[in-house]
Amino acid sequence: MTRFFLLVFAAGCLTSAPRLAAAQAGGFPVQTTSRTQFVMTNGEVVRREGTQTMPLTQNVKLLGGVKINYKNGIVEMPADKISPKGKKITLQEGDYVRPDGGVVFATPASAAAARGEGTPTTTPPGTKYDTYVQHGPGFSDPAMQVSLLTKKVELLNQKIRALSQGQTTLPNTKAIDDQLTQLDAQLNAPK
């Protein structure tokens, strides 16, 4: 009988181990929709789906690796080649994180604080300003990336056609190579 209880206890410990490890790693993966937002409200982060808000009970990890601490609003961006150590942003009242990991700031002051700049002069009430969106490290507009990659494929096809014409001397592909270098610089530039 004691073996049975010992076996049940061991099985319970093993089933709870991955959950404990995930909490220590910085959050639990969550399913999101295009309308999901993680908003800083009254000093804590809540989940907003359209007009409905739900309190969070644990830290969140988004699909792209962005982690959100629900108690203090610290958003941890993953490390990549642009930011090898990653990046941390503290949400201010009204700021929110989108499902793709982009951070939308409620005021110019919170955007400036996230960029590490000094606090800008106060904005008079009723002043309109453009929404500042901070994306995770290395983020780029997908439509722009597709456009640049399509152009790169076209240039590579031109180079292949030029090299496969069966000439005894190699054709001059310097112009195509220069264009490819420029495209690579645009594709790999910090976003």
Coordinates of C-alpha atoms in Angstrom, one line a residue:
M1 CA 0.0 0.0 0.0
T2 CA 2.9 2.4 0.8
R3 CA 4.4 1.6 -2.6
F4 CA 1.1 2.6 -4.2
F5 CA 1.1 6.0 -2.4
L6 CA 4.8 6.5 -3.1
L7 CA 4.2 5.7 -6.8
V8 CA 1.2 8.2 -6.9
F9 CA 3.3 10.8 -5.2
A10 CA 6.2 10.4 -7.6
A11 CA 3.9 10.6 -10.6
G12 CA 2.4 13.8 -9.2
C13 CA 5.8 15.3 -8.8
L14 CA 6.8 14.4 -12.4
T15 CA 3.6 15.8 -13.9
S16 CA 4.1 19.1 -12.1
A17 CA 7.8 19.4 -12.9
P18 CA 7.5 20.9 -16.5
R19 CA 5.0 23.5 -15.2
L20 CA 7.5 24.6 -12.5
A21 CA 10.3 24.8 -15.0
A22 CA 8.1 26.9 -17.4
A23 CA 7.3 29.3 -14.6
Q24 CA 11.0 29.8 -13.8
A25 CA 11.9 30.3 -17.5
G26 CA 9.7 33.4 -17.6
G27 CA 6.1 32.6 -18.5
F28 CA 3.6 30.2 -19.9
P29 CA 2.9 30.1 -23.7
V30 CA -0.6 31.5 -24.5
Q31 CA -2.9 31.3 -27.4
T32 CA -3.8 34.7 -28.9
T33 CA -6.0 36.1 -31.5
S34 CA -5.4 39.2 -33.6
R35 CA -7.6 41.2 -31.1
T36 CA -5.5 40.1 -28.0
Q37 CA -3.7 42.8 -26.1
F38 CA -1.8 42.7 -22.8
V39 CA -2.5 46.1 -21.3
M40 CA -0.9 47.8 -18.3
T41 CA -3.9 48.9 -16.1
N42 CA -3.7 50.0 -12.5
G43 CA -0.2 48.8 -12.1
E44 CA -0.8 45.3 -13.4
V45 CA -1.0 43.7 -16.9
V46 CA -4.4 42.3 -17.9
R47 CA -5.4 40.5 -21.0
R48 CA -7.9 42.3 -23.3
E49 CA -9.9 40.6 -26.0
G50 CA -11.8 43.3 -27.8
T51 CA -13.7 45.1 -25.1
Q52 CA -13.4 42.3 -22.5
T53 CA -10.6 42.3 -20.0
M54 CA -9.4 39.4 -17.9
P55 CA -6.9 39.5 -15.1
L56 CA -3.7 37.4 -15.5
T57 CA -2.6 35.0 -12.8
Q58 CA 0.8 34.1 -14.3
N59 CA 3.5 35.5 -16.5
V60 CA 3.0 35.2 -20.3
K61 CA 5.3 34.0 -23.1
L62 CA 4.2 34.9 -26.6
L63 CA 4.8 32.8 -29.7
G64 CA 7.8 35.0 -30.8
G65 CA 9.5 34.5 -27.4
V66 CA 8.4 37.8 -25.9
K67 CA 7.8 37.4 -22.1
I68 CA 5.5 39.6 -20.1
N69 CA 5.6 39.9 -16.3
Y70 CA 2.0 40.4 -15.3
K71 CA 2.8 42.0 -11.9
N72 CA 5.3 44.7 -12.8
G73 CA 4.8 45.1 -16.6
I74 CA 8.3 44.2 -17.6
V75 CA 8.4 43.0 -21.2
E76 CA 11.4 40.9 -22.1
M77 CA 12.3 40.8 -25.8
P78 CA 14.4 37.8 -27.0
A79 CA 18.0 38.0 -27.9
D80 CA 18.9 38.1 -31.6
K81 CA 21.8 39.3 -33.8
I82 CA 20.8 43.0 -33.3
S83 CA 20.4 42.8 -29.5
P84 CA 22.5 39.8 -28.4
K85 CA 21.4 40.3 -24.8
G86 CA 17.7 41.0 -25.7
K87 CA 15.9 44.0 -24.5
K88 CA 13.7 44.9 -21.5
I89 CA 10.9 47.5 -21.6
T90 CA 8.7 48.5 -18.6
L91 CA 5.1 49.2 -19.6
Q92 CA 3.5 52.4 -18.3
E93 CA -0.2 52.9 -17.7
G94 CA -2.2 52.3 -20.9
D95 CA 0.7 50.7 -22.9
Y96 CA 0.0 47.3 -24.4
V97 CA 1.7 44.4 -26.1
R98 CA 0.2 42.9 -29.3
P99 CA 0.3 39.2 -30.1
D100 CA 3.2 39.6 -32.4
G101 CA 5.3 41.1 -29.6
G102 CA 5.0 44.8 -30.7
V103 CA 4.6 47.3 -27.9
V104 CA 2.2 50.2 -28.4
F105 CA 2.8 53.1 -26.1
A106 CA -0.1 55.2 -24.7
T107 CA 1.9 58.5 -24.4
P108 CA 5.0 60.0 -26.0
A109 CA 6.5 60.0 -22.5
S110 CA 6.3 56.3 -22.1
A111 CA 7.6 55.8 -25.7
A112 CA 10.6 58.1 -24.9
A113 CA 11.3 56.2 -21.6
A114 CA 11.3 52.9 -23.5
R115 CA 13.8 54.3 -26.0
G116 CA 16.0 55.4 -23.1
E117 CA 15.5 59.1 -23.8
G118 CA 14.8 61.7 -21.2
T119 CA 11.2 62.6 -20.5
P120 CA 9.9 64.9 -23.2
T121 CA 8.2 68.1 -22.4
T122 CA 4.6 67.6 -21.3
T123 CA 2.0 67.4 -24.0
P124 CA -1.0 69.7 -23.6
P125 CA -4.3 67.8 -23.2
G126 CA -6.1 67.1 -26.4
T127 CA -2.9 67.1 -28.5
K128 CA -3.0 64.5 -31.2
Y129 CA 0.2 62.5 -31.9
D130 CA 1.1 59.4 -34.0
T131 CA 1.1 56.2 -32.1
Y132 CA 4.6 55.0 -31.5
V133 CA 5.0 51.2 -31.8
Q134 CA 8.1 49.5 -30.5
H135 CA 8.7 46.1 -32.2
G136 CA 10.9 43.4 -30.9
P137 CA 14.5 43.3 -32.0
G138 CA 15.0 42.7 -35.7
F139 CA 11.3 43.4 -36.5
S140 CA 10.6 44.6 -40.0
D141 CA 7.4 45.2 -42.0
P142 CA 6.6 41.8 -43.6
A143 CA 5.4 43.4 -46.8
M144 CA 8.7 45.2 -47.1
Q145 CA 10.7 42.0 -46.4
V146 CA 8.7 40.1 -49.1
S147 CA 9.3 42.9 -51.6
L148 CA 13.1 42.9 -51.0
L149 CA 13.3 39.1 -51.1
T150 CA 11.3 39.0 -54.4
K151 CA 13.8 41.6 -55.9
K152 CA 16.7 39.4 -54.6
V153 CA 15.3 36.3 -56.3
E154 CA 14.9 38.3 -59.6
L155 CA 18.5 39.4 -59.4
L156 CA 19.8 35.9 -58.6
N157 CA 17.8 34.6 -61.6
Q158 CA 19.4 37.2 -63.9
K159 CA 22.8 36.2 -62.6
I160 CA 22.1 32.5 -63.3
R161 CA 20.9 33.3 -66.8
A162 CA 24.1 35.4 -67.5
L163 CA 26.4 32.7 -66.1
S164 CA 24.7 29.8 -67.9
Q165 CA 24.9 31.2 -71.5
G166 CA 27.8 28.9 -72.3
Q167 CA 30.3 31.6 -73.1
T168 CA 34.0 30.8 -73.0
T169 CA 34.7 33.8 -70.8
L170 CA 32.8 34.7 -67.7
P171 CA 30.3 37.5 -68.2
N172 CA 30.6 40.6 -66.1
T173 CA 28.0 40.4 -63.2
K174 CA 29.4 43.2 -61.2
A175 CA 26.3 45.4 -61.6
I176 CA 24.1 42.5 -60.4
D177 CA 26.5 41.7 -57.5
D178 CA 26.4 45.4 -56.4
Q179 CA 22.5 45.4 -56.4
L180 CA 22.6 42.1 -54.4
T181 CA 24.9 43.7 -51.9
Q182 CA 22.6 46.7 -51.5
L183 CA 19.6 44.4 -51.0
D184 CA 21.4 42.3 -48.4
A185 CA 22.3 45.5 -46.5
Q186 CA 18.7 46.5 -46.5
L187 CA 17.5 43.0 -45.4
N188 CA 20.1 42.8 -42.6
A189 CA 19.9 46.4 -41.4
P190 CA 18.8 47.0 -37.8
K191 CA 15.1 47.7 -37.8

